[in-house]
Amino acid sequence: MKILCTICARGGSKGVPNKNIRELAGKPLIAHTIEQALACPQIDRVVVSTDSEKIAEIARQYGAEVPFLRPAHMADDFVTKLPARKHAINFYMENLSFVPDFVIDLDPTAPLRTQADILACIEAIQNDFQADAVITGCLSNRNPYFNMLEVSGDGYLQLSKPAAVEYRRRQDCPRVYSMNSAVSIWRTKKFLESEKVLGGRIKLIEMPPERSVDVDNEIDFNLIELLMKKNSQAADTQSAPKQVVSYFDKFKLSPKVAVVAGGSGLIGKEVSRALAEAGAFVYVAEANAALAEQTVVALQKQNLEAAVLPLDVTSKHSVTSCLQKILQEKHRVDIWVNAAYPRTADWGIKFEKVPEESFQKNVDFQLTSHIVIAQKVLEQMKLQGGGTMVNFGSTYGIVGPNFNIYEGTEMTMPAAYAAIKGGIINFTRYLAAYYGKYNIRVNSISPGGVFNNQDPAFVKRYGGLTPLGRMAEPPEIAAPVLFLCSEASSYMTGQNLVVDGGWTAW
């Protein structure tokens, strides 16, 4: 896929004279946008379309291509950017034999955008084949259903968009957005055919208001300069040691959004409770809706925030739908815990009787599902600028099973379990290494045996082989998961936290 980035900057700006080359945070305004475009690996070529020799010179100094000066009739006060962008695209196709699949436009007056905003738009249009374009905007602080007015034909005020029902709060109205000029990306063919900016099927990527300011006047310019200075100061403090005000606060998760896949299982329901008590909004994600409902009701009785989320971790479609629902409702996912434990009906039969098909199916259920989830969830976290994932390994992903503890019982340790858990532990390390640069942490937890009313002979033998002399209780696993999900473990990634009562110490 080829992507051409256009940056349109005419010389005759009126609101802020020479704004495109005016210095902002130590460099010309346009330079910030050029650098953002060049830093995006998905963008193949960056062109500045301008009628100004001065802007062209500065653009070239910062690495942009300026193979032409825009015709004067495309640079006056009454012409939109549409013909200028089409002119640039046609120039590259006709003169440079570069035919882009997509054209992305970054307005130099919106330097507060981030790489995540650009990537979100690119990925949105690449993943939605029906979308003609993707643009950015922010939630409007005025709403036509509530507090935006216009003068009617009789000279009196009325709501801009009267509704059949009366809205008493702005928050209850349909969400409306203000377009910003940060990012827009089109399929090239559709763009060249379009006669207007909002023609066709267009998707929105929401940006926060603090990144949606663009330069229209001196007040805007000063505000952006202030925000950039504030961001720069915040970045400078990242390298300095941080004073810990309260270690207890490190474990607080409010206002984060957490998903516990398998959130109603033996351990999962305790993890759901732990994260909710720490302040997170918890989605209890389960294939069994009735079990999920029970867990959510129990949490809500404690005045904790939780909701049911239908999820079959073995289905790529279910994972995708699940993530879409979260983003529609909460617009982000900060924490994802993989505690689901799907398995076949013959799980637990003796090794010599295990069919190859059963072994493979369990690997797909419990290991391949992690790949599908990671691809969807961690990519979303990348767009957000960070997040945390916790996977469940096991002591039997680290050491071999002690089959003596199963003698005289109907229990055993399935062969697939050892292969799967060992794979999850090392896959966790892979994900941590791959996504660390995006401020994403991925760790695993490896519990030892957890008490679940097993055969008394097994329970006794197991306890006799641990320094603590007993099996774990589910809350003793959930608490370390909370640690891995919180800022208390902010410098931990790619680690496997063993919680086994000392089983692997002997």
mmCIF file of N, CA and C in Angstrom, residues 61-123:
data_model
loop_
_atom_site.group_PDB
_atom_site.id
_atom_site.type_symbol
_atom_site.label_atom_id
_atom_site.label_comp_id
_atom_site.label_asym_id
_atom_site.label_seq_id
_atom_site.Cartn_x
_atom_site.Cartn_y
_atom_site.Cartn_z
ATOM 1 N N GLN A 61 14.194 22.232 3.762
ATOM 2 C CA GLN A 61 15.191 22.133 4.834
ATOM 3 C C GLN A 61 14.807 21.063 5.865
ATOM 4 N N TYR A 62 13.498 20.892 6.077
ATOM 5 C CA TYR A 62 13.039 19.926 7.075
ATOM 6 C C TYR A 62 12.693 18.555 6.469
ATOM 7 N N GLY A 63 13.027 18.378 5.181
ATOM 8 C CA GLY A 63 12.947 17.042 4.600
ATOM 9 C C GLY A 63 11.757 16.748 3.723
ATOM 10 N N ALA A 64 10.846 17.699 3.525
ATOM 11 C CA ALA A 64 9.677 17.465 2.672
ATOM 12 C C ALA A 64 10.045 17.644 1.200
ATOM 13 N N GLU A 65 9.249 17.036 0.330
ATOM 14 C CA GLU A 65 9.406 17.241 -1.107
ATOM 15 C C GLU A 65 8.569 18.454 -1.533
ATOM 16 N N VAL A 66 9.152 19.298 -2.356
ATOM 17 C CA VAL A 66 8.409 20.438 -2.931
ATOM 18 C C VAL A 66 8.754 20.494 -4.417
ATOM 19 N N PRO A 67 8.169 19.608 -5.218
ATOM 20 C CA PRO A 67 8.545 19.536 -6.637
ATOM 21 C C PRO A 67 7.863 20.575 -7.515
ATOM 22 N N PHE A 68 6.983 21.384 -6.938
ATOM 23 C CA PHE A 68 6.275 22.403 -7.711
ATOM 24 C C PHE A 68 5.826 23.513 -6.771
ATOM 25 N N LEU A 69 5.491 24.669 -7.332
ATOM 26 C CA LEU A 69 4.797 25.715 -6.600
ATOM 27 C C LEU A 69 3.339 25.689 -7.038
ATOM 28 N N ARG A 70 2.443 25.775 -6.072
ATOM 29 C CA ARG A 70 1.023 25.696 -6.370
ATOM 30 C C ARG A 70 0.589 26.872 -7.247
ATOM 31 N N PRO A 71 -0.239 26.612 -8.242
ATOM 32 C CA PRO A 71 -0.752 27.713 -9.086
ATOM 33 C C PRO A 71 -1.471 28.757 -8.244
ATOM 34 N N ALA A 72 -1.339 30.017 -8.630
ATOM 35 C CA ALA A 72 -1.888 31.136 -7.848
ATOM 36 C C ALA A 72 -3.393 31.028 -7.650
ATOM 37 N N HIS A 73 -4.109 30.516 -8.664
ATOM 38 C CA HIS A 73 -5.566 30.455 -8.528
ATOM 39 C C HIS A 73 -6.019 29.418 -7.506
ATOM 40 N N MET A 74 -5.082 28.615 -7.006
ATOM 41 C CA MET A 74 -5.406 27.648 -5.951
ATOM 42 C C MET A 74 -4.918 28.122 -4.590
ATOM 43 N N ALA A 75 -4.548 29.386 -4.484
ATOM 44 C CA ALA A 75 -3.960 29.866 -3.237
ATOM 45 C C ALA A 75 -4.587 31.148 -2.725
ATOM 46 N N ASP A 76 -5.773 31.538 -3.266
ATOM 47 C CA ASP A 76 -6.378 32.758 -2.742
ATOM 48 C C ASP A 76 -7.305 32.445 -1.569
ATOM 49 N N ASP A 77 -7.931 33.468 -1.015
ATOM 50 C CA ASP A 77 -8.733 33.326 0.204
ATOM 51 C C ASP A 77 -10.033 32.570 -0.017
ATOM 52 N N PHE A 78 -10.422 32.349 -1.255
ATOM 53 C CA PHE A 78 -11.757 31.807 -1.529
ATOM 54 C C PHE A 78 -11.715 30.360 -2.028
ATOM 55 N N VAL A 79 -10.537 29.778 -2.060
ATOM 56 C CA VAL A 79 -10.393 28.410 -2.565
ATOM 57 C C VAL A 79 -10.136 27.446 -1.404
ATOM 58 N N THR A 80 -10.834 26.308 -1.402
ATOM 59 C CA THR A 80 -10.608 25.296 -0.373
ATOM 60 C C THR A 80 -9.340 24.506 -0.688
ATOM 61 N N LYS A 81 -8.966 23.612 0.233
ATOM 62 C CA LYS A 81 -7.784 22.781 0.008
ATOM 63 C C LYS A 81 -8.035 21.675 -1.007
ATOM 64 N N LEU A 82 -9.290 21.396 -1.311
ATOM 65 C CA LEU A 82 -9.631 20.262 -2.169
ATOM 66 C C LEU A 82 -8.890 20.298 -3.508
ATOM 67 N N PRO A 83 -8.970 21.413 -4.278
ATOM 68 C CA PRO A 83 -8.251 21.429 -5.561
ATOM 69 C C PRO A 83 -6.733 21.374 -5.399
ATOM 70 N N ALA A 84 -6.215 21.943 -4.318
ATOM 71 C CA ALA A 84 -4.766 21.911 -4.090
ATOM 72 C C ALA A 84 -4.288 20.484 -3.849
ATOM 73 N N ARG A 85 -5.059 19.710 -3.087
ATOM 74 C CA ARG A 85 -4.684 18.317 -2.829
ATOM 75 C C ARG A 85 -4.789 17.489 -4.103
ATOM 76 N N LYS A 86 -5.852 17.716 -4.881
ATOM 77 C CA LYS A 86 -5.993 16.979 -6.143
ATOM 78 C C LYS A 86 -4.851 17.331 -7.104
ATOM 79 N N HIS A 87 -4.463 18.586 -7.116
ATOM 80 C CA HIS A 87 -3.348 19.017 -7.966
ATOM 81 C C HIS A 87 -2.064 18.270 -7.585
ATOM 82 N N ALA A 88 -1.822 18.145 -6.281
ATOM 83 C CA ALA A 88 -0.613 17.457 -5.818
ATOM 84 C C ALA A 88 -0.639 15.976 -6.200
ATOM 85 N N ILE A 89 -1.777 15.334 -6.002
ATOM 86 C CA ILE A 89 -1.895 13.909 -6.341
ATOM 87 C C ILE A 89 -1.666 13.694 -7.831
ATOM 88 N N ASN A 90 -2.337 14.492 -8.650
ATOM 89 C CA ASN A 90 -2.201 14.343 -10.097
ATOM 90 C C ASN A 90 -0.776 14.611 -10.563
ATOM 91 N N PHE A 91 -0.089 15.569 -9.916
ATOM 92 C CA PHE A 91 1.307 15.860 -10.273
ATOM 93 C C PHE A 91 2.173 14.632 -10.044
ATOM 94 N N TYR A 92 1.997 13.974 -8.893
ATOM 95 C CA TYR A 92 2.823 12.801 -8.570
ATOM 96 C C TYR A 92 2.506 11.635 -9.504
ATOM 97 N N MET A 93 1.240 11.461 -9.861
ATOM 98 C CA MET A 93 0.880 10.350 -10.740
ATOM 99 C C MET A 93 1.366 10.592 -12.170
ATOM 100 N N GLU A 94 1.226 11.825 -12.642
ATOM 101 C CA GLU A 94 1.523 12.117 -14.043
ATOM 102 C C GLU A 94 3.003 12.399 -14.297
ATOM 103 N N ASN A 95 3.685 13.020 -13.325
ATOM 104 C CA ASN A 95 5.075 13.439 -13.554
ATOM 105 C C ASN A 95 6.112 12.569 -12.859
ATOM 106 N N LEU A 96 5.718 11.922 -11.761
ATOM 107 C CA LEU A 96 6.686 11.131 -10.989
ATOM 108 C C LEU A 96 6.340 9.649 -10.961
ATOM 109 N N SER A 97 5.297 9.262 -11.702
ATOM 110 C CA SER A 97 4.875 7.851 -11.780
ATOM 111 C C SER A 97 4.651 7.234 -10.403
ATOM 112 N N PHE A 98 4.197 8.059 -9.474
ATOM 113 C CA PHE A 98 3.879 7.561 -8.125
ATOM 114 C C PHE A 98 2.361 7.584 -7.976
ATOM 115 N N VAL A 99 1.764 6.392 -7.902
ATOM 116 C CA VAL A 99 0.313 6.274 -7.817
ATOM 117 C C VAL A 99 -0.045 5.770 -6.413
ATOM 118 N N PRO A 100 -0.463 6.651 -5.529
ATOM 119 C CA PRO A 100 -0.753 6.238 -4.150
ATOM 120 C C PRO A 100 -2.113 5.554 -4.040
ATOM 121 N N ASP A 101 -2.180 4.577 -3.117
ATOM 122 C CA ASP A 101 -3.463 3.949 -2.803
ATOM 123 C C ASP A 101 -4.281 4.849 -1.881
ATOM 124 N N PHE A 102 -3.564 5.576 -1.009
ATOM 125 C CA PHE A 102 -4.218 6.479 -0.073
ATOM 126 C C PHE A 102 -3.500 7.824 -0.098
ATOM 127 N N VAL A 103 -4.254 8.885 0.163
ATOM 128 C CA VAL A 103 -3.656 10.201 0.330
ATOM 129 C C VAL A 103 -4.071 10.721 1.706
ATOM 130 N N ILE A 104 -3.085 11.097 2.492
ATOM 131 C CA ILE A 104 -3.343 11.597 3.841
ATOM 132 C C ILE A 104 -2.947 13.065 3.887
ATOM 133 N N ASP A 105 -3.779 13.876 4.523
ATOM 134 C CA ASP A 105 -3.500 15.302 4.616
ATOM 135 C C ASP A 105 -3.299 15.696 6.073
ATOM 136 N N LEU A 106 -2.200 16.362 6.353
ATOM 137 C CA LEU A 106 -1.893 16.877 7.687
ATOM 138 C C LEU A 106 -1.802 18.392 7.582
ATOM 139 N N ASP A 107 -2.679 19.085 8.264
ATOM 140 C CA ASP A 107 -2.679 20.548 8.208
ATOM 141 C C ASP A 107 -1.581 21.089 9.119
ATOM 142 N N PRO A 108 -0.723 21.968 8.631
ATOM 143 C CA PRO A 108 0.357 22.505 9.474
ATOM 144 C C PRO A 108 -0.146 23.329 10.657
ATOM 145 N N THR A 109 -1.425 23.729 10.627
ATOM 146 C CA THR A 109 -1.961 24.522 11.736
ATOM 147 C C THR A 109 -2.390 23.656 12.921
ATOM 148 N N ALA A 110 -2.181 22.333 12.834
ATOM 149 C CA ALA A 110 -2.591 21.430 13.924
ATOM 150 C C ALA A 110 -1.402 20.618 14.428
ATOM 151 N N PRO A 111 -0.405 21.255 15.005
ATOM 152 C CA PRO A 111 0.826 20.548 15.384
ATOM 153 C C PRO A 111 0.712 19.699 16.651
ATOM 154 N N LEU A 112 -0.430 19.737 17.323
ATOM 155 C CA LEU A 112 -0.564 18.987 18.580
ATOM 156 C C LEU A 112 -0.961 17.536 18.357
ATOM 157 N N ARG A 113 -1.224 17.146 17.098
ATOM 158 C CA ARG A 113 -1.526 15.740 16.830
ATOM 159 C C ARG A 113 -0.334 14.872 17.238
ATOM 160 N N THR A 114 -0.572 13.594 17.436
ATOM 161 C CA THR A 114 0.501 12.660 17.798
ATOM 162 C C THR A 114 0.635 11.586 16.727
ATOM 163 N N GLN A 115 1.700 10.799 16.822
ATOM 164 C CA GLN A 115 1.868 9.662 15.924
ATOM 165 C C GLN A 115 0.701 8.692 16.063
ATOM 166 N N ALA A 116 0.193 8.545 17.276
ATOM 167 C CA ALA A 116 -0.938 7.640 17.499
ATOM 168 C C ALA A 116 -2.172 8.096 16.725
ATOM 169 N N ASP A 117 -2.390 9.406 16.636
ATOM 170 C CA ASP A 117 -3.535 9.923 15.880
ATOM 171 C C ASP A 117 -3.399 9.598 14.394
ATOM 172 N N ILE A 118 -2.198 9.758 13.866
ATOM 173 C CA ILE A 118 -1.962 9.460 12.451
ATOM 174 C C ILE A 118 -2.143 7.972 12.183
ATOM 175 N N LEU A 119 -1.527 7.146 13.020
ATOM 176 C CA LEU A 119 -1.619 5.692 12.844
ATOM 177 C C LEU A 119 -3.052 5.201 12.971
ATOM 178 N N ALA A 120 -3.819 5.807 13.882
ATOM 179 C CA ALA A 120 -5.211 5.382 14.072
ATOM 180 C C ALA A 120 -6.010 5.581 12.790
ATOM 181 N N CYS A 121 -5.785 6.700 12.108
ATOM 182 C CA CYS A 121 -6.506 6.966 10.860
ATOM 183 C C CYS A 121 -6.074 6.007 9.749
ATOM 184 N N ILE A 122 -4.779 5.771 9.656
ATOM 185 C CA ILE A 122 -4.284 4.859 8.619
ATOM 186 C C ILE A 122 -4.840 3.454 8.833
ATOM 187 N N GLU A 123 -4.779 2.975 10.055
ATOM 188 C CA GLU A 123 -5.244 1.618 10.323
ATOM 189 C C GLU A 123 -6.756 1.508 10.181
#
